[in-house]
Each structure stands twice: as structure tokens, then as C-alpha cells.
Amino acid sequence: MTERNPQAACRTTYRHGALRPALIEAGLRLARGGGGPAAIVLREAARQAGVAPNAAYTYFADRNALVAAVANAALAQMATMMAAEQDGLTLSADPAVAARQRFRGVGVGYLRFARTEPGLFRTAFTSGRDATAMGLPDAAGPTGRSGIELLGDALDEMVAAGNVPPERRPGAEYLVWSAVHGMAFLAIDGPLRTLPDDQLDAMSERMLDMIDRGI
């Protein structure tokens, strides 16, 4: 009886379309180690997927193409955490208060992702990508909504509940995003990274209060 070669079986599966997601998963593992996009190497991703490096070029023209795909997958994981934060809320019966809770949940989920998955967060926002990357289908979580769309939905709910004047709604997601992203960056790569978690938690809550009042 001929002994089956596991790697050969794996490659047979990949010929049916599983190699691309396997390479992306390998890229996520490499990025998650903390190095972010700099840690994603096409040859190493191919090795972890159990194929020769040349096989990876069937799906990715170069390393940059793989990094972009991994960045989209990281954005999808971020959207998943943001949606989970909202789903875990005990919402008030008051629509105005509930809208505020869901709005804050988006920010809390964003900051939590940055601090618990810094390598993926860095990859999600790798340089050279514009704001449209946030709304790509590959960047959506299980709800089918990307992070920027979840924020937009929360802002629309704030307007509907009377918390935000309609004339202040256009473009508000980019202002909120800028503020929360700034805190996230300072907490993982900036001078706030040395602060203890409880102090960062308190500062994050105050920042979200400021956004809520100012929006």
C-alpha cells in the first residue's frame, strides 16, 4: 500500500481554491506576532501554508498584494470585535440612551482591537491605503458591515434618536474615526503605551465622553 503524502493532499485541495485563504491566514499569523505588515513575507506565508513559494504567485502578484489582502482580513476582524461589543450591551429602553450606548460600543470595540491585537491593527492601517479600504467587502465582519459602516450606522441612529442634529451628520464618521484612531495609535505605538491598562481605560472612557458631547 502506498503511503499517502499529507502535503500532496493539501496541494490537491489548494488546486480547488483553498490556497488563497490559507496564505491570508498565514499572513494574519505573521502580523499578529506584533510586527504588523513588516512581518508578512510571501515566502514564509507559502511555507506555513505547505506549498512552494511559486504557488503563492498564482493568487498574489507580489508581497504588497498579500499585505493588502491580510489588511482587509484584519479590518474584518476589527469589525467583528466592534459588532461583538455592541451585541454585548444591555441597551436602555430609552432610544436616545440606547443610541448613545451603541455609538460608544463602536469606539470601545475599536480601541479594544487596537490594544489586544496591535499587530493586526498596524496591518489594517498599513500606509498606502486610502479610506475606501475600510468599506471593501473583504473588510466586513459577520454582520456584513465594515468598521466604518458600523460607525456610520451608529451615527445615523444618533441622528434618528435626536442626539445629533441632522446638519452635523455629514462626514461625522471621519471626525470620530480620527479621534479614536489617534488614541489607539498613542496607546500602542506612541507615548501612552507605557501607561497601565486601568489608566488607559479611564482615558479612553473620557475621550469617548468628549466625542459624545461634541458630536
Short mmCIF file of C-alpha atoms in Angstrom, two decimals:
data_model
loop_
_atom_site.label_atom_id
_atom_site.label_comp_id
_atom_site.label_asym_id
_atom_site.label_seq_id
_atom_site.Cartn_x
_atom_site.Cartn_y
_atom_site.Cartn_z
CA MET A 1 0.00 0.00 0.00
CA THR A 2 1.36 3.41 -0.98
CA GLU A 3 1.71 5.82 1.93
CA ARG A 4 -0.29 8.99 1.44
CA ASN A 5 1.67 12.24 1.31
CA PRO A 6 -0.19 14.80 3.51
CA GLN A 7 1.43 17.74 1.74
CA ALA A 8 0.42 16.39 -1.65
CA ALA A 9 -3.16 16.02 -0.40
CA CYS A 10 -3.03 19.58 0.86
CA ARG A 11 -1.90 20.84 -2.52
CA THR A 12 -4.74 18.94 -4.22
CA THR A 13 -7.15 20.84 -2.01
CA TYR A 14 -5.43 24.12 -2.79
CA ARG A 15 -5.94 23.49 -6.51
CA HIS A 16 -9.66 23.73 -5.69
CA GLY A 17 -9.33 27.26 -4.31
CA ALA A 18 -8.24 26.94 -0.68
CA LEU A 19 -4.71 28.26 -1.12
CA ARG A 20 -5.61 31.94 -1.18
CA PRO A 21 -7.37 31.91 2.22
CA ALA A 22 -4.60 29.69 3.60
CA LEU A 23 -2.00 32.27 2.59
CA ILE A 24 -4.07 35.07 4.13
CA GLU A 25 -4.39 33.10 7.37
CA ALA A 26 -0.63 32.60 7.38
CA GLY A 27 -0.19 36.33 6.83
CA LEU A 28 -2.51 37.06 9.76
CA ARG A 29 -0.42 34.80 11.99
CA LEU A 30 2.76 36.57 10.93
CA ALA A 31 1.25 40.01 11.52
CA ARG A 32 -0.32 39.02 14.84
CA GLY A 33 3.13 38.36 16.26
CA GLY A 34 3.38 42.11 16.79
CA GLY A 35 5.45 43.08 13.78
CA GLY A 36 2.44 44.12 11.76
CA PRO A 37 2.80 44.42 7.97
CA ALA A 38 6.60 44.29 8.11
CA ALA A 39 6.37 40.71 9.39
CA ILE A 40 4.39 39.49 6.37
CA VAL A 41 6.73 37.70 3.97
CA LEU A 42 5.30 35.89 0.95
CA ARG A 43 7.85 33.08 1.09
CA GLU A 44 7.17 32.44 4.79
CA ALA A 45 3.41 32.54 4.25
CA ALA A 46 3.80 29.95 1.50
CA ARG A 47 5.96 27.79 3.77
CA GLN A 48 3.35 27.92 6.54
CA ALA A 49 0.64 27.02 4.01
CA GLY A 50 2.70 24.00 2.96
CA VAL A 51 3.36 25.00 -0.65
CA ALA A 52 6.32 26.16 -2.71
CA PRO A 53 6.76 29.95 -2.89
CA ASN A 54 5.97 29.97 -6.61
CA ALA A 55 2.49 28.62 -5.88
CA ALA A 56 1.64 31.78 -3.96
CA TYR A 57 2.09 33.89 -7.08
CA THR A 58 -0.99 32.26 -8.58
CA TYR A 59 -3.05 34.39 -6.20
CA PHE A 60 -0.76 37.28 -5.26
CA ALA A 61 1.37 39.15 -7.76
CA ASP A 62 3.81 40.20 -5.04
CA ARG A 63 4.21 40.73 -1.32
CA ASN A 64 2.27 44.00 -1.43
CA ALA A 65 -0.77 42.19 -2.81
CA LEU A 66 -0.64 39.70 0.08
CA VAL A 67 -0.23 42.51 2.63
CA ALA A 68 -3.30 44.27 1.19
CA ALA A 69 -5.36 41.08 1.46
CA VAL A 70 -4.19 40.48 5.03
CA ALA A 71 -5.01 44.12 5.86
CA ASN A 72 -8.58 43.58 4.64
CA ALA A 73 -8.85 40.42 6.75
CA ALA A 74 -7.55 42.37 9.77
CA LEU A 75 -10.17 45.06 9.18
CA ALA A 76 -12.83 42.32 9.09
CA GLN A 77 -11.61 41.01 12.45
CA MET A 78 -11.77 44.54 13.83
CA ALA A 79 -15.35 44.93 12.57
CA THR A 80 -16.17 41.60 14.24
CA MET A 81 -14.90 42.89 17.59
CA MET A 82 -16.76 46.18 17.19
CA ALA A 83 -20.02 44.36 16.42
CA ALA A 84 -19.46 41.98 19.34
CA GLU A 85 -19.02 44.96 21.67
CA GLN A 86 -22.37 46.33 20.54
CA ASP A 87 -24.06 42.94 20.81
CA GLY A 88 -22.86 42.56 24.39
CA LEU A 89 -24.56 45.75 25.56
CA THR A 90 -27.60 45.81 27.80
CA LEU A 91 -29.47 48.53 25.99
CA SER A 92 -31.62 51.11 27.70
CA ALA A 93 -35.33 51.23 26.93
CA ASP A 94 -34.82 54.91 26.14
CA PRO A 95 -34.00 55.13 22.38
CA ALA A 96 -31.75 58.17 22.89
CA VAL A 97 -29.71 56.43 25.58
CA ALA A 98 -29.59 53.18 23.60
CA ALA A 99 -28.28 55.06 20.56
CA ARG A 100 -25.51 56.55 22.70
CA GLN A 101 -24.66 53.11 24.07
CA ARG A 102 -24.33 51.63 20.59
CA PHE A 103 -22.31 54.62 19.39
CA ARG A 104 -19.87 54.22 22.27
CA GLY A 105 -19.73 50.47 21.68
CA VAL A 106 -18.21 51.11 18.24
CA GLY A 107 -15.42 53.17 19.80
CA VAL A 108 -14.81 50.72 22.65
CA GLY A 109 -14.56 47.82 20.18
CA TYR A 110 -12.12 49.76 18.00
CA LEU A 111 -9.86 50.60 20.94
CA ARG A 112 -10.08 47.07 22.31
CA PHE A 113 -8.98 45.63 18.98
CA ALA A 114 -6.00 48.01 18.81
CA ARG A 115 -4.83 47.10 22.29
CA THR A 116 -5.43 43.35 22.13
CA GLU A 117 -4.33 42.82 18.51
CA PRO A 118 -1.69 45.52 17.89
CA GLY A 119 -0.01 43.58 15.07
CA LEU A 120 -3.29 43.22 13.19
CA PHE A 121 -4.26 46.82 13.93
CA ARG A 122 -0.98 48.07 12.43
CA THR A 123 -1.54 45.87 9.40
CA ALA A 124 -5.14 47.03 8.95
CA PHE A 125 -3.91 50.59 8.57
CA THR A 126 -0.72 49.97 6.66
CA SER A 127 0.44 53.00 4.69
CA GLY A 128 -0.57 53.47 1.08
CA ARG A 129 -4.24 52.54 1.62
CA ASP A 130 -6.94 55.19 1.48
CA ALA A 131 -10.24 55.49 3.35
CA THR A 132 -12.10 53.40 0.78
CA ALA A 133 -10.25 50.29 2.01
CA MET A 134 -12.33 50.42 5.20
CA GLY A 135 -15.53 49.85 3.24
CA LEU A 136 -14.42 47.00 0.98
CA PRO A 137 -16.49 43.76 1.17
CA ASP A 138 -13.42 41.85 2.41
CA ALA A 139 -13.20 44.29 5.35
CA ALA A 140 -16.68 43.41 6.63
CA GLY A 141 -17.32 41.27 9.69
CA PRO A 142 -20.03 38.59 10.08
CA THR A 143 -22.75 41.26 10.11
CA GLY A 144 -21.78 42.19 6.57
CA ARG A 145 -20.83 45.67 7.78
CA SER A 146 -17.29 47.02 7.89
CA GLY A 147 -15.99 49.10 10.77
CA ILE A 148 -16.66 52.43 9.04
CA GLU A 149 -20.16 51.24 8.15
CA LEU A 150 -20.86 50.25 11.76
CA LEU A 151 -19.78 53.72 12.82
CA GLY A 152 -21.97 55.30 10.15
CA ASP A 153 -24.94 53.20 11.26
CA ALA A 154 -24.40 54.28 14.88
CA LEU A 155 -24.25 57.94 13.86
CA ASP A 156 -27.43 57.58 11.81
CA GLU A 157 -29.10 56.08 14.89
CA MET A 158 -27.84 59.04 16.95
CA VAL A 159 -29.49 61.43 14.48
CA ALA A 160 -32.74 59.44 14.45
CA ALA A 161 -32.81 59.47 18.27
CA GLY A 162 -32.33 63.24 18.37
CA ASN A 163 -28.83 63.10 19.86
CA VAL A 164 -27.12 64.66 16.84
CA PRO A 165 -28.57 67.47 14.69
CA PRO A 166 -29.01 66.27 11.09
CA GLU A 167 -26.87 69.11 9.75
CA ARG A 168 -23.91 67.83 11.78
CA ARG A 169 -24.14 64.28 10.41
CA PRO A 170 -22.33 64.63 7.02
CA GLY A 171 -18.73 63.48 7.37
CA ALA A 172 -19.03 62.97 11.13
CA GLU A 173 -17.68 59.41 10.89
CA TYR A 174 -14.30 60.73 9.75
CA LEU A 175 -14.06 63.13 12.68
CA VAL A 176 -14.96 60.42 15.19
CA TRP A 177 -12.65 57.94 13.50
CA SER A 178 -9.75 60.40 13.61
CA ALA A 179 -10.15 60.97 17.34
CA VAL A 180 -10.50 57.30 18.29
CA HIS A 181 -7.71 56.20 15.95
CA GLY A 182 -5.42 58.82 17.46
CA MET A 183 -6.00 57.40 20.93
CA ALA A 184 -5.48 53.87 19.64
CA PHE A 185 -2.20 54.79 17.96
CA LEU A 186 -0.89 56.61 21.03
CA ALA A 187 -1.80 53.63 23.20
CA ILE A 188 0.07 51.02 21.15
CA ASP A 189 2.88 52.91 19.37
CA GLY A 190 3.03 56.32 20.99
CA PRO A 191 3.95 57.76 24.39
CA LEU A 192 0.80 56.39 26.06
CA ARG A 193 1.97 52.81 25.52
CA THR A 194 3.81 52.84 28.87
CA LEU A 195 0.67 53.65 30.88
CA PRO A 196 -1.02 50.91 32.92
CA ASP A 197 -4.18 49.40 31.47
CA ASP A 198 -6.51 50.89 34.07
CA GLN A 199 -5.26 54.40 33.31
CA LEU A 200 -5.65 53.83 29.57
CA ASP A 201 -9.17 52.51 30.18
CA ALA A 202 -10.08 55.64 32.13
CA MET A 203 -8.60 57.94 29.47
CA SER A 204 -10.46 56.08 26.72
CA GLU A 205 -13.76 56.50 28.56
CA ARG A 206 -13.15 60.24 28.98
CA MET A 207 -12.25 60.60 25.32
CA LEU A 208 -15.46 58.83 24.26
CA ASP A 209 -17.40 61.13 26.62
CA MET A 210 -15.81 64.14 24.90
CA ILE A 211 -16.71 62.81 21.45
CA ASP A 212 -20.27 62.10 22.57
CA ARG A 213 -20.71 65.62 23.91
CA GLY A 214 -19.01 67.26 20.94
CA ILE A 215 -20.57 65.39 18.07
#
